[in-house]
Amino acid sequence: MFIGNRAQELCCLQGNAQHVVVQNRIHQFRFLEEDKQRYRIARAFIYGKIRNQRSTILYFHKQKCSATKKAAAARLSDELGQISIQVRELPYTDKWNAVLMGLEGRAAASYWQVLGEYQWLGPTFHARIGRGAQDPTNQALNYGYGILSSVVWNALTNAGLEVYLGALHAVRPGKPALVLDVMEEYRAWVVDRAVIKLRSELKGDELKPKTRKKLTADILSTLSKPILYKGKKIRLESVIQRQCYRLCGMFADERKYRPLLFRW
């Protein structure tokens, strides 16, 4: 995967010796044809996302900060914990998608509101803005998500899956829905955490090249660090690859997919 200077995907280079198994894609397409199966995997992705948002805020809660910040982090942690339980226990109905996205939206609104109000993301951050952001913090977040996207894209391709067919994000031309789905559980721990660490440098009107370089180094360092995974210490980037293989297992109806939950 090649990315541009704003971390947008430019092209994907594939050889003729890929570990692509046609059967994996057949399983994926059949699995995602069923609404109840999409519900199962989408719920897992969102549960992982919210739990890891909680882990991220608790990671900074344990560090030295004001009593006001600590109290806000504790309240947010409790709220995210409660919402994650609602996601985990969400029953299947014909309106599961709207309910699930509503819970995800509540969690995201509280998460970004606290990070902004208490300046965990620096003085220029007021609200989460995606493409076209004019402030350095949102530019840093978008850049970091671009790096993460390239890693997840590569892992899904290695696993032999179709990146444009997902369970949670809508299928649209040019939109890598499965990449966006799988990214959810890693966004907060891999990218948001790195941006929060750099909050003192997020000033002015745009992301400085020097800060972008530091952000890239921090994200790549996180991806290369070993974490405990099923009783073994394994590099996070390799864990992401294994999680994509587990996703293949769920598509084949051989195993349950469990999101990766980070320890703070």
PDB file of N, CA and C in Angstrom, residues 73-167:
ATOM      1  N   ALA A  73     -12.323  12.352  33.268  1.00  0.00           N
ATOM      2  CA  ALA A  73     -11.916  11.080  32.665  1.00  0.00           C
ATOM      3  C   ALA A  73     -12.637   9.911  33.328  1.00  0.00           C
ATOM      4  N   ALA A  74     -12.792   9.984  34.654  1.00  0.00           N
ATOM      5  CA  ALA A  74     -13.475   8.913  35.382  1.00  0.00           C
ATOM      6  C   ALA A  74     -14.947   8.829  34.977  1.00  0.00           C
ATOM      7  N   ARG A  75     -15.586   9.997  34.831  1.00  0.00           N
ATOM      8  CA  ARG A  75     -17.002  10.014  34.411  1.00  0.00           C
ATOM      9  C   ARG A  75     -17.151   9.452  32.999  1.00  0.00           C
ATOM     10  N   LEU A  76     -16.237   9.851  32.122  1.00  0.00           N
ATOM     11  CA  LEU A  76     -16.287   9.351  30.748  1.00  0.00           C
ATOM     12  C   LEU A  76     -16.054   7.851  30.707  1.00  0.00           C
ATOM     13  N   SER A  77     -15.122   7.385  31.511  1.00  0.00           N
ATOM     14  CA  SER A  77     -14.841   5.949  31.577  1.00  0.00           C
ATOM     15  C   SER A  77     -16.084   5.166  31.986  1.00  0.00           C
ATOM     16  N   ASP A  78     -16.782   5.672  32.994  1.00  0.00           N
ATOM     17  CA  ASP A  78     -18.010   5.007  33.453  1.00  0.00           C
ATOM     18  C   ASP A  78     -19.071   4.989  32.353  1.00  0.00           C
ATOM     19  N   GLU A  79     -19.229   6.124  31.678  1.00  0.00           N
ATOM     20  CA  GLU A  79     -20.243   6.208  30.626  1.00  0.00           C
ATOM     21  C   GLU A  79     -19.922   5.261  29.471  1.00  0.00           C
ATOM     22  N   LEU A  80     -18.656   5.250  29.045  1.00  0.00           N
ATOM     23  CA  LEU A  80     -18.266   4.362  27.946  1.00  0.00           C
ATOM     24  C   LEU A  80     -18.423   2.898  28.342  1.00  0.00           C
ATOM     25  N   GLY A  81     -18.126   2.603  29.607  1.00  0.00           N
ATOM     26  CA  GLY A  81     -18.304   1.235  30.085  1.00  0.00           C
ATOM     27  C   GLY A  81     -19.757   0.796  30.011  1.00  0.00           C
ATOM     28  N   GLN A  82     -20.666   1.696  30.410  1.00  0.00           N
ATOM     29  CA  GLN A  82     -22.099   1.377  30.374  1.00  0.00           C
ATOM     30  C   GLN A  82     -22.601   1.209  28.937  1.00  0.00           C
ATOM     31  N   ILE A  83     -22.140   2.089  28.045  1.00  0.00           N
ATOM     32  CA  ILE A  83     -22.577   1.989  26.643  1.00  0.00           C
ATOM     33  C   ILE A  83     -22.049   0.709  26.012  1.00  0.00           C
ATOM     34  N   SER A  84     -20.809   0.349  26.342  1.00  0.00           N
ATOM     35  CA  SER A  84     -20.236  -0.875  25.761  1.00  0.00           C
ATOM     36  C   SER A  84     -21.029  -2.113  26.190  1.00  0.00           C
ATOM     37  N   ILE A  85     -21.540  -2.103  27.414  1.00  0.00           N
ATOM     38  CA  ILE A  85     -22.368  -3.224  27.879  1.00  0.00           C
ATOM     39  C   ILE A  85     -23.666  -3.282  27.074  1.00  0.00           C
ATOM     40  N   GLN A  86     -24.247  -2.111  26.807  1.00  0.00           N
ATOM     41  CA  GLN A  86     -25.464  -2.070  25.992  1.00  0.00           C
ATOM     42  C   GLN A  86     -25.205  -2.624  24.590  1.00  0.00           C
ATOM     43  N   VAL A  87     -24.027  -2.306  24.042  1.00  0.00           N
ATOM     44  CA  VAL A  87     -23.665  -2.826  22.716  1.00  0.00           C
ATOM     45  C   VAL A  87     -23.511  -4.339  22.771  1.00  0.00           C
ATOM     46  N   ARG A  88     -22.802  -4.814  23.767  1.00  0.00           N
ATOM     47  CA  ARG A  88     -22.548  -6.253  23.888  1.00  0.00           C
ATOM     48  C   ARG A  88     -23.844  -7.043  24.033  1.00  0.00           C
ATOM     49  N   GLU A  89     -24.814  -6.453  24.732  1.00  0.00           N
ATOM     50  CA  GLU A  89     -26.067  -7.160  25.000  1.00  0.00           C
ATOM     51  C   GLU A  89     -27.181  -6.791  24.020  1.00  0.00           C
ATOM     52  N   LEU A  90     -26.846  -6.034  22.989  1.00  0.00           N
ATOM     53  CA  LEU A  90     -27.859  -5.605  22.024  1.00  0.00           C
ATOM     54  C   LEU A  90     -28.474  -6.809  21.308  1.00  0.00           C
ATOM     55  N   PRO A  91     -29.785  -6.999  21.406  1.00  0.00           N
ATOM     56  CA  PRO A  91     -30.425  -8.138  20.728  1.00  0.00           C
ATOM     57  C   PRO A  91     -30.607  -7.859  19.238  1.00  0.00           C
ATOM     58  N   TYR A  92     -30.766  -8.911  18.496  1.00  0.00           N
ATOM     59  CA  TYR A  92     -30.992  -8.762  17.055  1.00  0.00           C
ATOM     60  C   TYR A  92     -32.451  -8.403  16.779  1.00  0.00           C
ATOM     61  N   THR A  93     -32.654  -7.314  16.043  1.00  0.00           N
ATOM     62  CA  THR A  93     -33.976  -6.925  15.540  1.00  0.00           C
ATOM     63  C   THR A  93     -33.769  -6.390  14.128  1.00  0.00           C
ATOM     64  N   ASP A  94     -34.857  -6.089  13.442  1.00  0.00           N
ATOM     65  CA  ASP A  94     -34.704  -5.559  12.084  1.00  0.00           C
ATOM     66  C   ASP A  94     -34.190  -4.120  12.081  1.00  0.00           C
ATOM     67  N   LYS A  95     -34.079  -3.506  13.269  1.00  0.00           N
ATOM     68  CA  LYS A  95     -33.557  -2.140  13.376  1.00  0.00           C
ATOM     69  C   LYS A  95     -32.217  -2.104  14.111  1.00  0.00           C
ATOM     70  N   TRP A  96     -31.511  -3.239  14.134  1.00  0.00           N
ATOM     71  CA  TRP A  96     -30.264  -3.314  14.898  1.00  0.00           C
ATOM     72  C   TRP A  96     -29.244  -2.273  14.459  1.00  0.00           C
ATOM     73  N   ASN A  97     -29.185  -1.984  13.149  1.00  0.00           N
ATOM     74  CA  ASN A  97     -28.167  -1.064  12.646  1.00  0.00           C
ATOM     75  C   ASN A  97     -28.362   0.341  13.197  1.00  0.00           C
ATOM     76  N   ALA A  98     -29.592   0.813  13.186  1.00  0.00           N
ATOM     77  CA  ALA A  98     -29.883   2.152  13.691  1.00  0.00           C
ATOM     78  C   ALA A  98     -29.600   2.246  15.187  1.00  0.00           C
ATOM     79  N   VAL A  99     -29.967   1.203  15.934  1.00  0.00           N
ATOM     80  CA  VAL A  99     -29.728   1.204  17.381  1.00  0.00           C
ATOM     81  C   VAL A  99     -28.233   1.161  17.669  1.00  0.00           C
ATOM     82  N   LEU A 100     -27.514   0.309  16.950  1.00  0.00           N
ATOM     83  CA  LEU A 100     -26.071   0.179  17.156  1.00  0.00           C
ATOM     84  C   LEU A 100     -25.352   1.483  16.839  1.00  0.00           C
ATOM     85  N   MET A 101     -25.707   2.111  15.720  1.00  0.00           N
ATOM     86  CA  MET A 101     -25.064   3.366  15.351  1.00  0.00           C
ATOM     87  C   MET A 101     -25.437   4.480  16.324  1.00  0.00           C
ATOM     88  N   GLY A 102     -26.629   4.394  16.903  1.00  0.00           N
ATOM     89  CA  GLY A 102     -27.008   5.364  17.920  1.00  0.00           C
ATOM     90  C   GLY A 102     -26.139   5.252  19.160  1.00  0.00           C
ATOM     91  N   LEU A 103     -25.868   4.028  19.592  1.00  0.00           N
ATOM     92  CA  LEU A 103     -24.996   3.809  20.749  1.00  0.00           C
ATOM     93  C   LEU A 103     -23.571   4.254  20.441  1.00  0.00           C
ATOM     94  N   GLU A 104     -23.089   3.919  19.249  1.00  0.00           N
ATOM     95  CA  GLU A 104     -21.738   4.336  18.844  1.00  0.00           C
ATOM     96  C   GLU A 104     -21.642   5.852  18.800  1.00  0.00           C
ATOM     97  N   GLY A 105     -22.707   6.500  18.302  1.00  0.00           N
ATOM     98  CA  GLY A 105     -22.733   7.956  18.227  1.00  0.00           C
ATOM     99  C   GLY A 105     -22.717   8.610  19.598  1.00  0.00           C
ATOM    100  N   ARG A 106     -23.457   8.038  20.545  1.00  0.00           N
ATOM    101  CA  ARG A 106     -23.450   8.559  21.921  1.00  0.00           C
ATOM    102  C   ARG A 106     -22.065   8.481  22.523  1.00  0.00           C
ATOM    103  N   ALA A 107     -21.416   7.336  22.344  1.00  0.00           N
ATOM    104  CA  ALA A 107     -20.070   7.144  22.888  1.00  0.00           C
ATOM    105  C   ALA A 107     -19.095   8.130  22.261  1.00  0.00           C
ATOM    106  N   ALA A 108     -19.161   8.273  20.943  1.00  0.00           N
ATOM    107  CA  ALA A 108     -18.250   9.173  20.236  1.00  0.00           C
ATOM    108  C   ALA A 108     -18.465  10.622  20.655  1.00  0.00           C
ATOM    109  N   ALA A 109     -19.725  11.036  20.789  1.00  0.00           N
ATOM    110  CA  ALA A 109     -20.022  12.416  21.178  1.00  0.00           C
ATOM    111  C   ALA A 109     -19.424  12.738  22.545  1.00  0.00           C
ATOM    112  N   SER A 110     -19.595  11.838  23.506  1.00  0.00           N
ATOM    113  CA  SER A 110     -19.049  12.058  24.850  1.00  0.00           C
ATOM    114  C   SER A 110     -17.525  12.028  24.843  1.00  0.00           C
ATOM    115  N   TYR A 111     -16.971  11.098  24.102  1.00  0.00           N
ATOM    116  CA  TYR A 111     -15.513  10.934  24.010  1.00  0.00           C
ATOM    117  C   TYR A 111     -14.852  12.201  23.474  1.00  0.00           C
ATOM    118  N   TRP A 112     -15.321  12.688  22.324  1.00  0.00           N
ATOM    119  CA  TRP A 112     -14.705  13.875  21.728  1.00  0.00           C
ATOM    120  C   TRP A 112     -15.019  15.133  22.521  1.00  0.00           C
ATOM    121  N   GLN A 113     -16.199  15.183  23.139  1.00  0.00           N
ATOM    122  CA  GLN A 113     -16.553  16.360  23.935  1.00  0.00           C
ATOM    123  C   GLN A 113     -15.614  16.521  25.122  1.00  0.00           C
ATOM    124  N   VAL A 114     -15.335  15.428  25.823  1.00  0.00           N
ATOM    125  CA  VAL A 114     -14.429  15.482  26.978  1.00  0.00           C
ATOM    126  C   VAL A 114     -13.000  15.768  26.535  1.00  0.00           C
ATOM    127  N   LEU A 115     -12.550  15.125  25.472  1.00  0.00           N
ATOM    128  CA  LEU A 115     -11.190  15.376  24.987  1.00  0.00           C
ATOM    129  C   LEU A 115     -11.008  16.833  24.579  1.00  0.00           C
ATOM    130  N   GLY A 116     -12.067  17.438  24.020  1.00  0.00           N
ATOM    131  CA  GLY A 116     -11.982  18.833  23.610  1.00  0.00           C
ATOM    132  C   GLY A 116     -12.112  19.798  24.770  1.00  0.00           C
ATOM    133  N   GLU A 117     -13.115  19.589  25.618  1.00  0.00           N
ATOM    134  CA  GLU A 117     -13.384  20.514  26.723  1.00  0.00           C
ATOM    135  C   GLU A 117     -12.218  20.598  27.696  1.00  0.00           C
ATOM    136  N   TYR A 118     -11.551  19.487  27.940  1.00  0.00           N
ATOM    137  CA  TYR A 118     -10.453  19.472  28.913  1.00  0.00           C
ATOM    138  C   TYR A 118      -9.078  19.493  28.240  1.00  0.00           C
ATOM    139  N   GLN A 119      -9.071  19.848  26.977  1.00  0.00           N
ATOM    140  CA  GLN A 119      -7.852  20.076  26.192  1.00  0.00           C
ATOM    141  C   GLN A 119      -6.882  18.896  26.201  1.00  0.00           C
ATOM    142  N   TRP A 120      -7.423  17.687  26.191  1.00  0.00           N
ATOM    143  CA  TRP A 120      -6.564  16.518  26.031  1.00  0.00           C
ATOM    144  C   TRP A 120      -5.926  16.523  24.643  1.00  0.00           C
ATOM    145  N   LEU A 121      -6.586  17.204  23.713  1.00  0.00           N
ATOM    146  CA  LEU A 121      -6.093  17.248  22.331  1.00  0.00           C
ATOM    147  C   LEU A 121      -5.562  18.627  21.949  1.00  0.00           C
ATOM    148  N   GLY A 122      -5.200  19.429  22.942  1.00  0.00           N
ATOM    149  CA  GLY A 122      -4.639  20.739  22.662  1.00  0.00           C
ATOM    150  C   GLY A 122      -5.691  21.828  22.550  1.00  0.00           C
ATOM    151  N   PRO A 123      -5.247  23.089  22.487  1.00  0.00           N
ATOM    152  CA  PRO A 123      -6.163  24.234  22.528  1.00  0.00           C
ATOM    153  C   PRO A 123      -6.943  24.495  21.242  1.00  0.00           C
ATOM    154  N   THR A 124      -6.523  23.916  20.124  1.00  0.00           N
ATOM    155  CA  THR A 124      -7.192  24.214  18.848  1.00  0.00           C
ATOM    156  C   THR A 124      -8.325  23.247  18.524  1.00  0.00           C
ATOM    157  N   PHE A 125      -8.485  22.197  19.328  1.00  0.00           N
ATOM    158  CA  PHE A 125      -9.508  21.189  19.028  1.00  0.00           C
ATOM    159  C   PHE A 125     -10.826  21.538  19.705  1.00  0.00           C
ATOM    160  N   HIS A 126     -11.893  21.606  18.897  1.00  0.00           N
ATOM    161  CA  HIS A 126     -13.222  21.910  19.437  1.00  0.00           C
ATOM    162  C   HIS A 126     -14.262  20.866  19.040  1.00  0.00           C
ATOM    163  N   ALA A 127     -14.049  20.216  17.922  1.00  0.00           N
ATOM    164  CA  ALA A 127     -14.975  19.180  17.462  1.00  0.00           C
ATOM    165  C   ALA A 127     -14.253  18.304  16.452  1.00  0.00           C
ATOM    166  N   ARG A 128     -14.722  17.074  16.326  1.00  0.00           N
ATOM    167  CA  ARG A 128     -14.100  16.142  15.380  1.00  0.00           C
ATOM    168  C   ARG A 128     -14.533  16.475  13.953  1.00  0.00           C
ATOM    169  N   ILE A 129     -13.538  16.687  13.087  1.00  0.00           N
ATOM    170  CA  ILE A 129     -13.780  17.003  11.680  1.00  0.00           C
ATOM    171  C   ILE A 129     -12.931  16.069  10.829  1.00  0.00           C
ATOM    172  N   GLY A 130     -13.549  15.456   9.853  1.00  0.00           N
ATOM    173  CA  GLY A 130     -12.827  14.536   8.983  1.00  0.00           C
ATOM    174  C   GLY A 130     -12.151  15.257   7.841  1.00  0.00           C
ATOM    175  N   ARG A 131     -12.453  14.845   6.634  1.00  0.00           N
ATOM    176  CA  ARG A 131     -11.816  15.414   5.448  1.00  0.00           C
ATOM    177  C   ARG A 131     -12.031  16.926   5.376  1.00  0.00           C
ATOM    178  N   GLY A 132     -10.977  17.649   5.045  1.00  0.00           N
ATOM    179  CA  GLY A 132     -11.060  19.097   4.909  1.00  0.00           C
ATOM    180  C   GLY A 132     -10.827  19.861   6.196  1.00  0.00           C
ATOM    181  N   ALA A 133     -10.391  19.189   7.256  1.00  0.00           N
ATOM    182  CA  ALA A 133     -10.144  19.850   8.547  1.00  0.00           C
ATOM    183  C   ALA A 133      -9.099  20.954   8.397  1.00  0.00           C
ATOM    184  N   GLN A 134      -9.331  22.077   9.091  1.00  0.00           N
ATOM    185  CA  GLN A 134      -8.431  23.224   8.999  1.00  0.00           C
ATOM    186  C   GLN A 134      -7.603  23.441  10.265  1.00  0.00           C
ATOM    187  N   ASP A 135      -7.767  22.606  11.256  1.00  0.00           N
ATOM    188  CA  ASP A 135      -6.988  22.756  12.489  1.00  0.00           C
ATOM    189  C   ASP A 135      -5.978  21.617  12.594  1.00  0.00           C
ATOM    190  N   PRO A 136      -4.848  21.840  13.278  1.00  0.00           N
ATOM    191  CA  PRO A 136      -3.782  20.833  13.323  1.00  0.00           C
ATOM    192  C   PRO A 136      -4.167  19.530  14.017  1.00  0.00           C
ATOM    193  N   THR A 137      -5.049  19.593  15.012  1.00  0.00           N
ATOM    194  CA  THR A 137      -5.406  18.372  15.739  1.00  0.00           C
ATOM    195  C   THR A 137      -6.203  17.418  14.858  1.00  0.00           C
ATOM    196  N   ASN A 138      -7.226  17.920  14.205  1.00  0.00           N
ATOM    197  CA  ASN A 138      -8.001  17.061  13.308  1.00  0.00           C
ATOM    198  C   ASN A 138      -7.168  16.599  12.119  1.00  0.00           C
ATOM    199  N   GLN A 139      -6.269  17.449  11.649  1.00  0.00           N
ATOM    200  CA  GLN A 139      -5.366  17.036  10.576  1.00  0.00           C
ATOM    201  C   GLN A 139      -4.474  15.889  11.046  1.00  0.00           C
ATOM    202  N   ALA A 140      -4.012  15.977  12.293  1.00  0.00           N
ATOM    203  CA  ALA A 140      -3.175  14.909  12.854  1.00  0.00           C
ATOM    204  C   ALA A 140      -3.968  13.612  12.985  1.00  0.00           C
ATOM    205  N   LEU A 141      -5.197  13.705  13.470  1.00  0.00           N
ATOM    206  CA  LEU A 141      -6.043  12.513  13.593  1.00  0.00           C
ATOM    207  C   LEU A 141      -6.285  11.880  12.223  1.00  0.00           C
ATOM    208  N   ASN A 142      -6.627  12.703  11.246  1.00  0.00           N
ATOM    209  CA  ASN A 142      -6.890  12.186   9.901  1.00  0.00           C
ATOM    210  C   ASN A 142      -5.643  11.545   9.297  1.00  0.00           C
ATOM    211  N   TYR A 143      -4.502  12.170   9.524  1.00  0.00           N
ATOM    212  CA  TYR A 143      -3.242  11.630   9.011  1.00  0.00           C
ATOM    213  C   TYR A 143      -2.945  10.278   9.666  1.00  0.00           C
ATOM    214  N   GLY A 144      -3.130  10.218  10.977  1.00  0.00           N
ATOM    215  CA  GLY A 144      -2.884   8.966  11.697  1.00  0.00           C
ATOM    216  C   GLY A 144      -3.809   7.852  11.256  1.00  0.00           C
ATOM    217  N   TYR A 145      -5.088   8.188  11.047  1.00  0.00           N
ATOM    218  CA  TYR A 145      -6.032   7.169  10.575  1.00  0.00           C
ATOM    219  C   TYR A 145      -5.653   6.678   9.180  1.00  0.00           C
ATOM    220  N   GLY A 146      -5.046   7.553   8.383  1.00  0.00           N
ATOM    221  CA  GLY A 146      -4.579   7.135   7.064  1.00  0.00           C
ATOM    222  C   GLY A 146      -3.483   6.085   7.158  1.00  0.00           C
ATOM    223  N   ILE A 147      -2.567   6.280   8.100  1.00  0.00           N
ATOM    224  CA  ILE A 147      -1.502   5.290   8.316  1.00  0.00           C
ATOM    225  C   ILE A 147      -2.105   3.966   8.775  1.00  0.00           C
ATOM    226  N   LEU A 148      -3.011   4.044   9.745  1.00  0.00           N
ATOM    227  CA  LEU A 148      -3.665   2.838  10.257  1.00  0.00           C
ATOM    228  C   LEU A 148      -4.435   2.126   9.148  1.00  0.00           C
ATOM    229  N   SER A 149      -5.098   2.890   8.312  1.00  0.00           N
ATOM    230  CA  SER A 149      -5.859   2.319   7.202  1.00  0.00           C
ATOM    231  C   SER A 149      -4.972   1.488   6.287  1.00  0.00           C
ATOM    232  N   SER A 150      -3.774   1.981   6.004  1.00  0.00           N
ATOM    233  CA  SER A 150      -2.872   1.244   5.108  1.00  0.00           C
ATOM    234  C   SER A 150      -2.434  -0.079   5.721  1.00  0.00           C
ATOM    235  N   VAL A 151      -2.237  -0.093   7.041  1.00  0.00           N
ATOM    236  CA  VAL A 151      -1.835  -1.324   7.736  1.00  0.00           C
ATOM    237  C   VAL A 151      -2.970  -2.348   7.706  1.00  0.00           C
ATOM    238  N   VAL A 152      -4.183  -1.893   8.005  1.00  0.00           N
ATOM    239  CA  VAL A 152      -5.345  -2.788   8.009  1.00  0.00           C
ATOM    240  C   VAL A 152      -5.637  -3.290   6.594  1.00  0.00           C
ATOM    241  N   TRP A 153      -5.543  -2.418   5.612  1.00  0.00           N
ATOM    242  CA  TRP A 153      -5.769  -2.800   4.214  1.00  0.00           C
ATOM    243  C   TRP A 153      -4.823  -3.932   3.826  1.00  0.00           C
ATOM    244  N   ASN A 154      -3.548  -3.768   4.177  1.00  0.00           N
ATOM    245  CA  ASN A 154      -2.550  -4.788   3.852  1.00  0.00           C
ATOM    246  C   ASN A 154      -2.876  -6.114   4.538  1.00  0.00           C
ATOM    247  N   ALA A 155      -3.291  -6.055   5.809  1.00  0.00           N
ATOM    248  CA  ALA A 155      -3.608  -7.274   6.562  1.00  0.00           C
ATOM    249  C   ALA A 155      -4.813  -7.999   5.966  1.00  0.00           C
ATOM    250  N   LEU A 156      -5.827  -7.250   5.568  1.00  0.00           N
ATOM    251  CA  LEU A 156      -7.017  -7.862   4.964  1.00  0.00           C
ATOM    252  C   LEU A 156      -6.696  -8.477   3.605  1.00  0.00           C
ATOM    253  N   THR A 157      -5.850  -7.798   2.844  1.00  0.00           N
ATOM    254  CA  THR A 157      -5.441  -8.327   1.543  1.00  0.00           C
ATOM    255  C   THR A 157      -4.659  -9.623   1.715  1.00  0.00           C
ATOM    256  N   ASN A 158      -3.753  -9.637   2.693  1.00  0.00           N
ATOM    257  CA  ASN A 158      -2.985 -10.857   2.977  1.00  0.00           C
ATOM    258  C   ASN A 158      -3.894 -12.013   3.381  1.00  0.00           C
ATOM    259  N   ALA A 159      -5.000 -11.671   4.052  1.00  0.00           N
ATOM    260  CA  ALA A 159      -5.940 -12.705   4.503  1.00  0.00           C
ATOM    261  C   ALA A 159      -6.863 -13.177   3.382  1.00  0.00           C
ATOM    262  N   GLY A 160      -6.778 -12.541   2.227  1.00  0.00           N
ATOM    263  CA  GLY A 160      -7.589 -12.959   1.088  1.00  0.00           C
ATOM    264  C   GLY A 160      -9.010 -12.455   1.110  1.00  0.00           C
ATOM    265  N   LEU A 161      -9.252 -11.329   1.801  1.00  0.00           N
ATOM    266  CA  LEU A 161     -10.606 -10.795   1.917  1.00  0.00           C
ATOM    267  C   LEU A 161     -10.830  -9.622   0.968  1.00  0.00           C
ATOM    268  N   GLU A 162     -12.090  -9.366   0.662  1.00  0.00           N
ATOM    269  CA  GLU A 162     -12.478  -8.254  -0.206  1.00  0.00           C
ATOM    270  C   GLU A 162     -12.655  -7.001   0.641  1.00  0.00           C
ATOM    271  N   VAL A 163     -11.765  -6.022   0.457  1.00  0.00           N
ATOM    272  CA  VAL A 163     -11.755  -4.840   1.321  1.00  0.00           C
ATOM    273  C   VAL A 163     -12.956  -3.920   1.088  1.00  0.00           C
ATOM    274  N   TYR A 164     -13.637  -4.064  -0.039  1.00  0.00           N
ATOM    275  CA  TYR A 164     -14.745  -3.157  -0.350  1.00  0.00           C
ATOM    276  C   TYR A 164     -16.104  -3.664   0.135  1.00  0.00           C
ATOM    277  N   LEU A 165     -16.139  -4.818   0.774  1.00  0.00           N
ATOM    278  CA  LEU A 165     -17.397  -5.357   1.293  1.00  0.00           C
ATOM    279  C   LEU A 165     -17.300  -5.540   2.800  1.00  0.00           C
ATOM    280  N   GLY A 166     -18.030  -4.701   3.545  1.00  0.00           N
ATOM    281  CA  GLY A 166     -17.999  -4.772   4.996  1.00  0.00           C
ATOM    282  C   GLY A 166     -19.371  -5.040   5.585  1.00  0.00           C
ATOM    283  N   ALA A 167     -19.441  -4.971   6.909  1.00  0.00           N
ATOM    284  CA  ALA A 167     -20.694  -5.234   7.614  1.00  0.00           C
ATOM    285  C   ALA A 167     -21.307  -3.972   8.197  1.00  0.00           C
TER     286      ALA A 167
END
